[in-house]
Short mmCIF file of C-alpha atoms and ligand atoms in Angstrom, two decimals:
data_model
loop_
_atom_site.label_atom_id
_atom_site.label_comp_id
_atom_site.label_asym_id
_atom_site.label_seq_id
_atom_site.Cartn_x
_atom_site.Cartn_y
_atom_site.Cartn_z
CA MET X 1 65.41 93.96 2.46
CA THR X 2 65.94 90.15 2.29
CA MET X 3 64.20 88.01 4.80
CA THR X 4 67.53 87.22 6.49
CA ASN X 5 68.45 90.86 7.12
CA LYS X 6 65.76 91.06 9.73
CA ILE X 7 66.72 91.80 13.20
CA ILE X 8 63.73 90.64 15.34
CA PHE X 9 63.42 91.83 19.00
CA SER X 10 60.72 91.25 21.50
CA GLY X 11 60.29 90.98 25.22
CA ILE X 12 57.97 89.66 28.02
CA GLN X 13 57.72 90.86 31.57
CA PRO X 14 58.30 88.17 34.30
CA THR X 15 55.28 89.09 36.28
CA GLY X 16 52.90 86.18 37.13
CA GLN X 17 52.55 83.19 34.80
CA LEU X 18 52.63 82.97 31.10
CA THR X 19 49.09 83.10 29.83
CA LEU X 20 47.34 81.75 26.63
CA GLY X 21 47.19 85.43 25.54
CA ASN X 22 50.95 85.75 25.75
CA TYR X 23 51.26 82.47 23.78
CA LEU X 24 48.78 83.25 20.98
CA GLY X 25 49.60 86.93 20.89
CA ALA X 26 53.31 86.79 20.94
CA LEU X 27 55.20 83.59 21.61
CA LYS X 28 53.46 81.64 18.75
CA ASN X 29 54.63 84.37 16.37
CA TRP X 30 58.25 84.49 17.99
CA ASN X 31 58.37 80.89 17.15
CA LYS X 32 57.05 81.15 13.70
CA ILE X 33 59.46 83.91 12.55
CA GLN X 34 62.60 82.24 13.74
CA ASP X 35 63.74 81.42 10.20
CA ASP X 36 63.16 84.98 9.03
CA GLY X 37 66.31 86.53 10.63
CA LYS X 38 68.15 86.97 13.93
CA CYS X 39 65.91 86.86 16.88
CA ILE X 40 66.63 88.48 20.22
CA TYR X 41 64.14 87.79 22.89
CA SER X 42 64.35 89.47 26.32
CA ILE X 43 62.90 88.70 29.78
CA ALA X 44 62.07 92.31 30.61
CA ASP X 45 62.84 92.12 34.33
CA GLN X 46 63.75 95.82 34.52
CA HIS X 47 60.18 96.59 33.34
CA ALA X 48 58.68 94.42 35.85
CA ILE X 49 60.02 96.34 38.85
CA THR X 50 58.15 99.50 37.68
CA VAL X 51 55.61 97.84 40.08
CA PHE X 52 57.26 96.40 43.29
CA GLN X 53 58.15 92.68 42.89
CA ASP X 54 59.08 90.34 45.66
CA PRO X 55 62.70 89.39 44.84
CA LYS X 56 62.29 85.67 45.23
CA SER X 57 59.17 85.73 43.11
CA LEU X 58 60.87 87.81 40.46
CA LYS X 59 63.74 85.40 40.23
CA ASN X 60 61.39 82.33 39.99
CA ALA X 61 59.11 84.17 37.54
CA THR X 62 62.22 85.03 35.34
CA LEU X 63 63.29 81.26 35.27
CA GLU X 64 59.75 79.98 34.66
CA LEU X 65 59.24 82.52 31.81
CA SER X 66 62.49 81.48 30.27
CA ALA X 67 61.43 77.92 30.54
CA GLY X 68 58.11 78.86 28.84
CA ILE X 69 59.81 80.54 25.99
CA ILE X 70 62.14 77.60 25.41
CA ALA X 71 59.30 75.13 25.80
CA SER X 72 57.18 76.92 23.20
CA GLY X 73 59.88 76.24 20.62
CA ILE X 74 62.54 78.95 20.55
CA ASP X 75 65.86 77.60 19.40
CA THR X 76 68.32 79.16 21.90
CA ASN X 77 71.30 77.65 19.95
CA LYS X 78 70.35 79.83 17.00
CA HIS X 79 68.82 82.85 18.71
CA ILE X 80 69.34 84.96 21.75
CA LEU X 81 67.29 84.60 24.93
CA PHE X 82 68.48 86.72 27.92
CA ASN X 83 67.42 88.74 30.89
CA GLN X 84 67.25 92.54 30.26
CA SER X 85 68.95 93.44 33.59
CA GLY X 86 72.03 91.50 32.38
CA ASN X 87 72.87 94.04 29.84
CA PRO X 88 73.27 97.60 31.15
CA ASN X 89 73.17 99.00 27.56
CA HIS X 90 69.34 99.01 27.77
CA SER X 91 69.17 101.18 30.71
CA GLU X 92 71.91 103.44 29.44
CA LEU X 93 70.14 103.97 26.05
CA GLY X 94 66.91 104.26 27.98
CA TRP X 95 68.34 107.38 29.70
CA TYR X 96 69.25 108.93 26.42
CA PHE X 97 65.69 108.37 25.18
CA ASN X 98 64.31 110.03 28.32
CA CYS X 99 66.00 113.09 26.86
CA ILE X 100 64.55 112.56 23.46
CA ALA X 101 60.91 111.61 24.21
CA ARG X 102 58.49 114.53 24.97
CA MET X 103 56.25 114.51 28.10
CA GLY X 104 53.27 114.91 25.80
CA TRP X 105 54.04 111.70 23.99
CA LEU X 106 54.26 109.64 27.23
CA ASN X 107 51.15 111.39 28.65
CA ARG X 108 49.28 109.89 25.77
CA MET X 109 50.23 106.26 26.59
CA THR X 110 46.96 104.40 27.48
CA GLN X 111 48.87 101.52 29.30
CA PHE X 112 50.22 103.97 31.75
CA LYS X 113 46.71 105.39 32.33
CA GLU X 114 45.27 101.76 32.76
CA LYS X 115 48.03 100.59 35.07
CA SER X 116 48.30 103.70 37.23
CA GLY X 117 44.41 104.03 37.47
CA LYS X 118 43.15 106.94 39.46
CA ASN X 119 46.22 107.13 41.58
CA SER X 120 48.91 108.20 39.08
CA GLU X 121 50.61 110.37 41.56
CA LYS X 122 51.60 107.31 43.59
CA SER X 123 52.87 105.33 40.49
CA SER X 124 56.62 105.04 40.12
CA VAL X 125 58.34 107.40 37.70
CA GLY X 126 59.65 104.11 36.09
CA LEU X 127 56.03 103.13 35.10
CA PHE X 128 55.69 106.44 33.34
CA THR X 129 58.97 106.37 31.45
CA TYR X 130 58.92 102.68 30.73
CA PRO X 131 58.03 103.00 27.02
CA ASN X 132 61.32 104.82 26.56
CA LEU X 133 63.21 101.81 28.05
CA GLN X 134 61.23 99.54 25.76
CA SER X 135 62.28 101.63 22.82
CA ALA X 136 65.82 101.29 24.01
CA ASP X 137 65.44 97.55 24.32
CA ILE X 138 64.53 97.42 20.65
CA LEU X 139 66.85 100.08 19.19
CA ALA X 140 70.01 98.94 21.26
CA TYR X 141 70.14 96.15 18.56
CA HIS X 142 69.01 98.27 15.54
CA ALA X 143 66.17 95.69 15.46
CA THR X 144 63.82 96.09 12.42
CA HIS X 145 60.88 93.90 13.31
CA VAL X 146 58.97 93.52 16.61
CA PRO X 147 56.49 90.85 17.07
CA VAL X 148 53.87 91.76 19.84
CA GLY X 149 50.22 91.73 20.78
CA GLU X 150 47.93 94.54 19.92
CA ASP X 151 48.25 96.13 23.41
CA GLN X 152 51.89 97.07 22.54
CA LYS X 153 51.04 98.96 19.37
CA GLN X 154 51.12 102.37 20.87
CA HIS X 155 54.57 101.66 22.56
CA LEU X 156 55.89 100.65 19.18
CA GLU X 157 54.58 103.89 17.56
CA LEU X 158 56.46 105.72 20.22
CA CYS X 159 59.65 103.81 19.40
CA ARG X 160 59.28 104.93 15.82
CA ASP X 161 58.83 108.61 16.99
CA ILE X 162 61.91 108.37 19.19
CA ALA X 163 64.18 107.00 16.46
CA GLN X 164 62.89 109.68 14.01
CA LYS X 165 63.43 112.53 16.57
CA PHE X 166 66.86 111.32 17.45
CA ASN X 167 67.91 110.94 13.74
CA HIS X 168 66.41 114.39 13.05
CA ASP X 169 67.98 116.19 16.11
CA TYR X 170 71.45 114.91 15.44
CA GLY X 171 71.13 115.00 11.63
CA VAL X 172 71.93 111.26 11.19
CA ASP X 173 70.31 108.20 9.80
CA PHE X 174 71.24 105.97 12.64
CA PHE X 175 68.19 104.34 14.36
CA PRO X 176 65.90 102.18 12.20
CA ILE X 177 62.19 102.87 11.97
CA ILE X 178 60.78 99.52 13.16
CA GLU X 179 58.02 97.47 11.77
CA PRO X 180 55.58 96.02 14.30
CA ILE X 181 54.36 92.45 13.60
CA ILE X 182 50.84 92.10 15.03
CA ASN X 183 48.64 89.25 14.00
CA GLU X 184 45.28 90.44 13.18
CA GLN X 185 43.79 87.24 14.68
CA GLY X 186 45.20 86.60 18.08
CA GLY X 187 46.66 90.02 18.66
CA ARG X 188 44.15 90.55 21.40
CA ILE X 189 42.90 87.53 23.43
CA MET X 190 40.25 88.47 25.81
CA SER X 191 39.50 87.45 29.45
CA LEU X 192 37.38 84.25 29.85
CA LYS X 193 35.35 86.17 32.34
CA ASP X 194 34.86 89.52 30.69
CA SER X 195 35.27 89.76 26.88
CA ASN X 196 35.67 93.53 27.26
CA LYS X 197 39.06 93.04 29.10
CA LYS X 198 42.18 91.59 27.57
CA MET X 199 43.41 88.29 29.07
CA SER X 200 46.11 89.27 31.56
CA LYS X 201 48.53 87.68 33.93
CA SER X 202 47.82 90.42 36.49
CA ASP X 203 43.99 89.99 36.50
CA PRO X 204 43.01 89.07 40.10
CA SER X 205 40.82 86.23 38.88
CA ASP X 206 42.69 83.24 37.83
CA ASN X 207 39.58 81.87 36.08
CA SER X 208 39.89 84.84 33.73
CA ARG X 209 42.95 83.28 32.03
CA ILE X 210 44.51 79.96 31.01
CA ASN X 211 48.12 79.78 32.26
CA LEU X 212 50.52 77.69 30.27
CA THR X 213 51.33 75.75 33.50
CA ASP X 214 47.63 74.95 34.35
CA SER X 215 46.78 71.26 34.75
CA LYS X 216 44.53 69.46 32.18
CA GLU X 217 41.75 69.37 34.70
CA LEU X 218 42.14 73.01 35.44
CA ILE X 219 42.12 73.96 31.64
CA VAL X 220 38.83 72.03 31.09
CA LYS X 221 37.28 73.67 34.23
CA LYS X 222 38.16 77.17 33.08
CA PHE X 223 36.82 76.74 29.66
CA LYS X 224 33.57 75.16 31.11
CA LYS X 225 33.17 78.26 33.43
CA ALA X 226 34.00 80.74 30.50
CA THR X 227 31.32 83.40 30.05
CA SER X 228 29.09 82.49 27.02
CA ASP X 229 25.86 83.96 25.59
CA ALA X 230 22.34 82.67 25.05
CA HIS X 231 22.60 81.53 21.38
CA LEU X 232 23.90 78.58 19.54
CA LEU X 233 27.31 78.99 17.98
CA PRO X 234 27.27 80.95 14.69
CA SER X 235 28.10 79.63 11.28
CA SER X 236 29.23 82.74 9.54
CA LYS X 237 31.20 85.93 10.26
CA LYS X 238 28.02 87.89 9.82
CA GLU X 239 26.33 85.92 12.64
CA LEU X 240 29.51 86.26 14.76
CA GLU X 241 29.23 90.12 14.82
CA GLY X 242 28.30 91.57 18.18
CA ARG X 243 29.04 88.29 20.03
CA PRO X 244 32.26 89.06 21.87
CA GLU X 245 32.40 85.72 23.98
CA ALA X 246 31.84 83.69 20.86
CA SER X 247 34.50 85.69 18.87
CA ASN X 248 37.07 85.19 21.60
CA LEU X 249 36.62 81.51 22.12
CA ILE X 250 36.34 80.85 18.34
CA SER X 251 39.53 82.79 17.74
CA ILE X 252 41.39 80.74 20.46
CA TYR X 253 39.99 77.48 18.94
CA ALA X 254 41.15 78.52 15.49
CA LEU X 255 44.54 79.84 16.47
CA LEU X 256 45.38 76.76 18.56
CA GLN X 257 44.92 74.66 15.43
CA ASP X 258 46.26 77.14 12.84
CA LYS X 259 42.82 77.22 11.17
CA THR X 260 41.04 80.21 9.90
CA VAL X 261 37.88 81.52 11.71
CA GLU X 262 35.77 80.76 8.55
CA SER X 263 36.69 77.08 8.49
CA VAL X 264 36.00 76.86 12.32
CA LEU X 265 32.71 78.51 11.77
CA LYS X 266 31.73 75.84 9.21
CA GLU X 267 32.74 73.17 11.72
CA ILE X 268 30.99 74.39 14.83
CA GLY X 269 28.14 76.45 13.53
CA GLY X 270 24.79 75.32 15.24
CA LEU X 271 26.55 73.56 18.17
CA GLY X 272 25.44 74.36 21.71
CA TRP X 273 28.07 76.00 24.07
CA GLY X 274 28.55 72.83 26.11
CA ASP X 275 29.66 70.81 23.10
CA PHE X 276 31.76 73.67 21.67
CA LYS X 277 33.50 74.13 25.07
CA ASN X 278 34.32 70.40 25.23
CA LYS X 279 36.05 70.60 21.77
CA LEU X 280 37.89 73.70 22.72
CA ALA X 281 39.06 72.21 26.01
CA ASP X 282 40.25 69.13 24.21
CA VAL X 283 42.27 71.18 21.67
CA ALA X 284 43.81 73.42 24.35
CA VAL X 285 44.85 70.41 26.47
CA GLU X 286 46.45 68.83 23.47
CA LYS X 287 48.43 71.97 22.54
CA ILE X 288 49.19 73.22 26.01
CA SER X 289 50.07 70.16 27.98
CA PRO X 290 53.23 69.36 26.00
CA ILE X 291 54.44 72.87 26.68
CA SER X 292 53.49 72.73 30.42
CA ASP X 293 55.24 69.30 30.71
CA GLU X 294 58.39 70.74 29.20
CA ILE X 295 58.15 73.84 31.46
CA ASN X 296 58.13 71.48 34.45
CA ARG X 297 60.98 69.43 33.09
CA LEU X 298 63.13 72.54 32.49
CA MET X 299 62.38 73.92 35.86
CA LYS X 300 63.99 70.95 37.52
CA ASP X 301 67.23 72.08 36.26
CA LYS X 302 67.36 75.81 36.96
CA GLY X 303 71.14 75.83 36.33
CA GLU X 304 70.55 74.91 32.68
CA ILE X 305 68.16 77.83 32.28
CA GLU X 306 70.59 80.21 33.99
CA ASN X 307 73.29 79.06 31.52
CA ILE X 308 71.18 79.76 28.55
CA LEU X 309 70.34 83.24 29.89
CA ASN X 310 74.06 83.99 30.71
CA LYS X 311 75.03 82.94 27.29
CA GLY X 312 72.29 85.19 25.86
CA VAL X 313 73.53 88.08 27.95
CA ILE X 314 77.05 87.86 26.51
CA LYS X 315 75.73 87.76 23.00
CA SER X 316 73.34 90.62 23.64
CA ARG X 317 76.18 92.75 24.94
CA GLU X 318 78.33 91.97 21.93
CA ILE X 319 75.62 93.24 19.44
CA SER X 320 74.53 96.29 21.38
CA GLN X 321 77.86 97.65 22.62
CA PRO X 322 78.98 99.12 19.30
CA ILE X 323 75.59 100.70 18.85
CA ILE X 324 75.82 102.34 22.31
CA ASP X 325 79.45 103.54 21.58
CA LYS X 326 78.28 105.14 18.30
CA THR X 327 75.22 106.59 20.01
CA LYS X 328 77.51 108.32 22.55
CA GLN X 329 79.73 109.71 19.79
CA ILE X 330 76.87 111.07 17.91
CA ILE X 331 75.55 112.78 21.08
CA GLY X 332 78.98 114.40 21.64
CA PHE X 333 80.30 112.52 24.62
CA ILE X 334 84.02 112.22 25.08
P1 TYM L 1 53.83 91.82 28.40
O1 TYM L 1 54.76 91.11 29.34
O2 TYM L 1 52.55 92.49 29.06
O3 TYM L 1 53.15 90.77 27.30
C1 TYM L 1 54.10 90.03 26.49
C2 TYM L 1 53.62 89.87 25.09
O4 TYM L 1 52.29 89.24 25.18
C3 TYM L 1 51.33 90.02 24.43
N1 TYM L 1 50.11 89.86 25.11
C4 TYM L 1 48.91 89.49 24.49
N2 TYM L 1 48.55 89.23 23.23
C5 TYM L 1 47.44 89.00 22.87
N3 TYM L 1 46.31 88.86 23.82
C6 TYM L 1 46.54 89.09 25.06
N4 TYM L 1 45.53 88.97 25.97
C7 TYM L 1 47.84 89.44 25.46
N5 TYM L 1 48.50 89.80 26.64
C8 TYM L 1 49.76 90.01 26.40
C9 TYM L 1 51.88 91.50 24.50
O5 TYM L 1 51.27 92.22 23.47
C10 TYM L 1 53.34 91.19 24.38
O6 TYM L 1 53.71 91.11 22.94
N6 TYM L 1 56.31 96.02 27.55
C11 TYM L 1 56.14 94.66 27.09
C12 TYM L 1 57.36 93.86 27.09
C13 TYM L 1 58.59 94.34 26.41
C14 TYM L 1 58.78 94.52 25.04
C15 TYM L 1 60.02 95.15 24.78
C16 TYM L 1 57.95 94.11 23.95
C17 TYM L 1 59.71 94.96 26.98
N7 TYM L 1 60.51 95.48 26.08
C18 TYM L 1 60.43 95.48 23.56
C19 TYM L 1 58.48 94.41 22.73
C20 TYM L 1 59.63 95.11 22.48
C21 TYM L 1 55.12 94.04 28.03
O7 TYM L 1 54.87 94.47 29.00
O8 TYM L 1 54.56 92.87 27.54
#
C-alpha cells in the first residue's frame, strides 16, 4: 500500500478538557501523519453520553475540543473534522456490530471494568457496548490506520476481531483489518500526582493533569507540585529503571521537544528536581501557550467552529454512506 492510500481515522470524547496526555498520546500524531493519507477525525459525542453529560457542558466541550484539535494543527481544509452524532451511519453500523461481537469479547475489555468500577450493574448498557460503536466509527470509512494512545489498544484489537468475524460469517473480504498507530514513547502519559495512573481528563484532581487551556502560571505551579522521588535526575536509561515519576516527566520533556529520551538524559542527568521542573515548565509553557491562545481565539467565534463541523459531517456522510449501503446488501436487507 502506498502512503497516500491510507485512510486514517481517530476520535476523542468531548468530556472535560483536553489534556497533555491527549496531546502527546494522540493529537501530536494526528498532526504528524496528515500528509500520509486521508484523515477523518471525530468528536466522539455519542461515546461521551455513555456516562450522563449535562447538555450545555456537552455542547461547550464539543466546541472546545474541536478548537483544540484545530489549534494543534489539523488542516480542516484538507481533512475531515466532525461530530460523530452528525452522521447516523456510525450508530447504524454500531448496531450491526452489536450482533457480530460476542459477549465474551466485551467482558474482557479492561476500560469497561475500570470505568464501571464495582458497580457495573448500574452502568449504562452503552458503556458496555461502546467498543462496538468505536469499531463502527473506524470501519464505516474502511479506515486502515488508527492513531491512538496505549489505552485504546484493546479496543482496536476488538475492531480487528469484529472485521474478521463479519468477513468470515458473510464470506466476504469487505472490512479492512486495521493497523493501530501507537507511539512507544508518549502512548501513555501518567498522572502528575500518581505515576501508576494515566493522566486523565476525568481524574477528580486537576493537579494530576495539564490541560491545554491552563494558564502559564498554572502550568508552572502544577509541574512544581508534581510528585517526584528522593534522587537526582538519572543520566542513563539503566538509572531511569524503577523510577516512574522521573520516567514520566522526562518523557513529557522529550516529547514536547521531539527529542529522544537518551539525549534528554545526557542534558539533565545529575540535576536536582527543582532545576529540572523549571526547565520542564519552561518548555511546556512555550509549546502549550500558543495552542491555548489559539483555542481562546477560536472559541470567540463558535459559529466558525460549527461551520467546520457541519462541513465535516457532510463529507463524512458522503464517504460512509456507500459502505453502509453495501454492508446492508451483504447482510441481506432489502
Ligand atoms: P479518549 O477521549 O479517552 O482519548 C483520546 C485519545 O487520547 C489518548 N490518551 C492518552 N494518550 C497518552 N497518555 C494518556 N494519559 C492519554 N489519555 C488519553 C487516547 O488513547 C485516545 O487516543 N474511545 C476513544 C475515542 C474514540 C476513538 C474512536 C478512538 C471514539 N471512536 C475510533 C479511535 C478510533 C476515547 O475514549 O478516547
